[in-house]
């Protein structure tokens, strides 16, 4: 008799059906994950040279262009593109690191440097080279964003067996948002200041920021939206609305 009661309780246990809010969160967490992944693989092959954080060209305009990403760089010269995976390009100060890395190969770009007065240009003060740990942050961001996507997908496909009652998908998405915000701040400091200093110091090159910084910013926005939509049930002021409102309909 007791076994029959337990069986009935299992049979009539309420299951929450995923709604469009879960699908919205799933979409944005996946987009954020892919954007961070694109930033990591950018400028490591010829087909991905357009995904870069900084671009260096000759001044006046010439056939040489250098694309710099997080984990590598591409050199385009007379329509020939050569790319290398090199985590050494992710060092600060960016302008000093780039000058040291490419001065031997392309000395004409770094000829006739203009001396900067640290009193007038505080960013020109010498700083010891250091790794800003962007790579580690991006990997953690990928793990958090990927886990949020997987949990949201699992709830969509296996909701009769898997419910995610603790809203782990939402908290994982917001963890990815925090990490991507740190990546935005670190990348902005590294590349914006570095590009500005390269243009001030070296008259024979022109440095321009690439599109990847914007991609990291969009990834941050995607993870914020994903976290909010995943956690929609927690923001309801009424238990009834939380159970029966849009996105949380029991079977």
Coordinates of C-alpha atoms in Angstrom, one line a residue:
X1 CA 0.0 0.0 0.0
X2 CA 2.8 2.4 0.9
X3 CA 4.5 1.6 -2.4
X4 CA 1.4 2.5 -4.3
X5 CA 1.2 5.9 -2.6
X6 CA 4.9 6.6 -3.5
X7 CA 4.2 5.6 -7.1
X8 CA 1.2 8.0 -7.3
X9 CA 3.3 10.8 -5.8
X10 CA 5.9 10.3 -8.5
X11 CA 3.3 10.1 -11.2
X12 CA 1.6 13.3 -10.3
X13 CA 4.7 15.3 -9.5
X14 CA 4.5 18.8 -11.1
X15 CA 6.9 19.4 -13.9
X16 CA 7.7 22.9 -15.2
X17 CA 7.5 23.2 -19.0
X18 CA 10.2 25.5 -20.6
X19 CA 8.7 28.5 -22.4
X20 CA 9.9 31.2 -24.7
X21 CA 11.9 32.8 -22.0
X22 CA 14.1 29.8 -21.7
X23 CA 14.6 29.8 -25.4
X24 CA 15.5 33.5 -25.4
X25 CA 18.1 32.8 -22.6
X26 CA 19.4 29.8 -24.5
X27 CA 19.8 31.9 -27.7
X28 CA 21.7 34.7 -26.0
X29 CA 23.9 32.5 -23.9
X30 CA 24.9 30.6 -27.0
X31 CA 25.6 33.9 -28.9
X32 CA 27.8 35.2 -26.0
X33 CA 29.7 31.9 -26.0
X34 CA 30.3 32.0 -29.7
X35 CA 31.5 35.6 -29.6
X36 CA 34.1 34.9 -26.9
X37 CA 35.2 31.9 -28.9
X38 CA 35.6 33.9 -32.0
X39 CA 37.8 36.4 -30.1
X40 CA 40.0 33.6 -29.0
X41 CA 40.5 32.0 -32.4
X42 CA 40.8 35.4 -34.3
X43 CA 44.0 36.2 -36.2
X44 CA 45.4 32.7 -35.9
X45 CA 44.6 31.7 -39.5
X46 CA 44.2 33.7 -42.7
X47 CA 40.5 33.2 -42.8
X48 CA 40.2 34.8 -39.3
X49 CA 42.5 37.7 -39.7
X50 CA 39.5 40.1 -39.7
X51 CA 38.8 39.1 -36.1
X52 CA 41.5 41.2 -34.4
X53 CA 42.0 43.7 -31.6
X54 CA 44.5 45.9 -33.3
X55 CA 45.7 46.5 -36.9
X56 CA 49.1 48.0 -37.8
X57 CA 49.7 49.5 -41.3
X58 CA 52.5 51.4 -42.9
X59 CA 52.4 55.2 -43.0
X60 CA 52.2 56.3 -45.8
X61 CA 50.0 53.4 -47.0
X62 CA 52.0 50.4 -48.2
X63 CA 51.5 46.7 -48.8
X64 CA 52.1 45.6 -45.1
X65 CA 49.4 45.0 -42.6
X66 CA 49.7 43.3 -39.2
X67 CA 46.6 41.9 -37.5
X68 CA 46.9 41.2 -33.8
X69 CA 44.5 39.0 -31.8
X70 CA 44.5 37.5 -28.3
X71 CA 46.4 34.3 -29.2
X72 CA 48.2 35.1 -32.4
X73 CA 48.8 37.5 -35.3
X74 CA 48.7 37.6 -39.1
X75 CA 51.1 39.5 -41.4
X76 CA 49.6 40.4 -44.8
X77 CA 52.2 41.6 -47.3
X78 CA 51.5 41.9 -51.1
X79 CA 48.4 39.7 -50.8
X80 CA 50.4 37.0 -49.0
X81 CA 49.1 36.2 -45.5
X82 CA 51.2 34.4 -42.9
X83 CA 49.6 33.7 -39.5
X84 CA 51.1 32.4 -36.2
X85 CA 49.7 31.3 -32.9
X86 CA 51.6 33.3 -30.3
X87 CA 50.3 34.1 -26.8
X88 CA 53.2 36.5 -26.4
X89 CA 51.2 39.2 -28.2
X90 CA 48.9 39.3 -25.1
X91 CA 51.3 41.3 -22.9
X92 CA 51.1 44.8 -21.4
X93 CA 52.2 47.5 -22.2
X94 CA 50.9 46.6 -25.6
X95 CA 52.8 49.3 -27.5
X96 CA 56.2 48.2 -26.0
X97 CA 55.5 44.6 -26.5
X98 CA 54.5 45.0 -30.2
X99 CA 57.6 47.2 -30.9
X100 CA 59.9 44.5 -29.4
X101 CA 58.2 41.7 -31.2
X102 CA 58.1 43.2 -34.7
X103 CA 61.1 45.6 -34.7
X104 CA 63.5 43.0 -35.9
X105 CA 61.3 41.8 -38.8
X106 CA 59.9 45.2 -39.8
X107 CA 62.4 47.8 -38.5
X108 CA 61.1 50.6 -40.8
X109 CA 57.8 50.6 -38.9
X110 CA 59.5 51.6 -35.7
X111 CA 62.1 53.9 -37.0
X112 CA 62.5 57.5 -35.8
X113 CA 60.5 57.1 -32.5
X114 CA 59.2 60.3 -31.0
X115 CA 60.3 60.7 -27.4
X116 CA 57.4 61.2 -25.0
X117 CA 57.5 63.4 -21.9
X118 CA 56.0 61.3 -19.0
X119 CA 54.8 64.6 -17.4
X120 CA 52.8 65.4 -20.4
X121 CA 51.9 61.9 -21.4
X122 CA 51.5 59.7 -18.2
X123 CA 50.9 56.6 -20.3
X124 CA 54.4 56.9 -21.7
X125 CA 55.9 56.1 -18.3
X126 CA 57.9 52.8 -18.4
X127 CA 56.0 49.8 -17.0
X128 CA 57.3 46.3 -16.5
X129 CA 55.8 43.8 -18.9
X130 CA 53.1 41.6 -17.4
X131 CA 50.4 39.2 -18.5
X132 CA 46.9 40.6 -17.8
X133 CA 45.5 37.1 -17.6
X134 CA 43.0 37.7 -20.4
X135 CA 43.4 34.2 -21.7
X136 CA 42.5 32.6 -18.3
X137 CA 39.5 34.9 -18.0
X138 CA 38.3 34.1 -21.5
X139 CA 38.5 30.3 -20.8
X140 CA 36.5 30.7 -17.5
X141 CA 34.0 32.8 -19.4
X142 CA 33.6 30.1 -22.0
X143 CA 33.1 27.4 -19.4
X144 CA 30.5 29.5 -17.6
X145 CA 28.6 30.5 -20.7
X146 CA 28.9 27.1 -22.2
X147 CA 27.5 25.5 -19.1
X148 CA 24.6 27.9 -19.0
X149 CA 23.8 27.0 -22.6
X150 CA 24.0 23.3 -21.9
X151 CA 21.8 23.4 -18.8
X152 CA 19.2 25.5 -20.7
X153 CA 19.3 23.1 -23.6
X154 CA 19.0 20.1 -21.2
X155 CA 15.9 21.6 -19.6
X156 CA 14.4 22.2 -23.0
X157 CA 15.0 18.7 -24.2
X158 CA 14.7 16.6 -21.0
X159 CA 12.3 18.7 -18.9
X160 CA 10.2 15.7 -17.8
X161 CA 13.3 14.3 -16.1
X162 CA 15.5 17.5 -15.6
X163 CA 14.1 20.6 -14.0
X164 CA 17.0 22.8 -12.8
X165 CA 15.1 24.0 -9.8
X166 CA 18.0 26.0 -8.5
X167 CA 18.2 28.1 -11.6
X168 CA 21.8 27.2 -12.2
X169 CA 21.6 28.2 -15.8
X170 CA 20.8 31.8 -14.9
X171 CA 23.6 32.1 -12.3
X172 CA 26.1 30.5 -14.7
X173 CA 25.1 33.1 -17.4
X174 CA 25.6 36.0 -15.0
X175 CA 29.0 34.5 -13.9
X176 CA 29.9 34.6 -17.6
X177 CA 28.6 38.2 -17.8
X178 CA 30.9 39.3 -14.9
X179 CA 33.9 37.6 -16.5
X180 CA 33.1 39.1 -19.9
X181 CA 32.8 42.6 -18.2
X182 CA 36.3 42.1 -16.8
X183 CA 37.5 41.1 -20.3
X184 CA 36.0 44.3 -21.7
X185 CA 37.8 46.4 -19.1
X186 CA 41.2 44.6 -19.5
X187 CA 41.0 44.7 -23.3
X188 CA 40.0 48.4 -23.4
X189 CA 42.9 49.4 -21.2
X190 CA 45.3 47.2 -23.1
X191 CA 44.4 48.0 -26.7
X192 CA 43.0 51.6 -26.5
X193 CA 46.1 52.9 -24.6
X194 CA 48.4 50.7 -26.7
X195 CA 47.0 51.9 -30.0
X196 CA 47.2 55.5 -28.9
X197 CA 50.8 55.2 -27.8
X198 CA 51.9 53.5 -31.0
X199 CA 50.4 56.3 -33.1
X200 CA 52.2 58.9 -30.9
X201 CA 55.6 57.3 -30.8
X202 CA 56.1 55.8 -34.2
X203 CA 55.5 58.1 -37.2
X204 CA 55.9 55.4 -39.8
X205 CA 53.0 53.2 -38.7
X206 CA 49.3 53.6 -38.2
X207 CA 47.6 51.6 -35.5
X208 CA 43.8 51.1 -35.4
X209 CA 41.6 49.2 -33.0
X210 CA 39.9 46.1 -34.4
X211 CA 36.3 44.8 -34.1
X212 CA 37.0 42.3 -31.4
X213 CA 36.6 44.7 -28.5
X214 CA 33.1 45.4 -29.7
X215 CA 32.5 41.6 -29.9
X216 CA 33.4 41.2 -26.2
X217 CA 31.1 44.0 -25.3
X218 CA 28.2 42.4 -27.2
X219 CA 29.0 39.1 -25.5
X220 CA 28.7 40.8 -22.1
X221 CA 25.3 42.2 -23.1
X222 CA 24.2 38.7 -24.3
X223 CA 25.1 37.0 -21.1
X224 CA 23.3 39.7 -19.0
X225 CA 20.1 39.2 -21.1
X226 CA 20.5 35.4 -20.8
X227 CA 20.9 35.5 -17.1
X228 CA 17.9 37.8 -16.7
X229 CA 15.6 35.6 -18.8
X230 CA 16.9 32.4 -17.3
X231 CA 16.2 33.8 -13.8
X232 CA 12.8 35.3 -14.7
X233 CA 10.9 33.1 -12.1
X234 CA 13.0 34.5 -9.2
X235 CA 12.0 38.1 -10.0
X236 CA 8.2 37.4 -9.6
X237 CA 6.7 39.1 -6.6
X238 CA 3.9 36.5 -6.3
X239 CA 4.4 32.8 -5.9
X240 CA 1.4 32.2 -8.1
X241 CA 2.8 34.3 -10.9
X242 CA 6.2 32.6 -10.5
X243 CA 4.4 29.2 -10.9
X244 CA 1.9 30.1 -13.6
X245 CA 3.3 33.2 -15.2
X246 CA 4.9 33.4 -18.6
X247 CA 7.8 31.0 -18.8
X248 CA 6.9 28.7 -15.9
X249 CA 3.8 26.8 -16.7
X250 CA 3.4 23.5 -14.8
X251 CA 2.3 20.4 -16.8

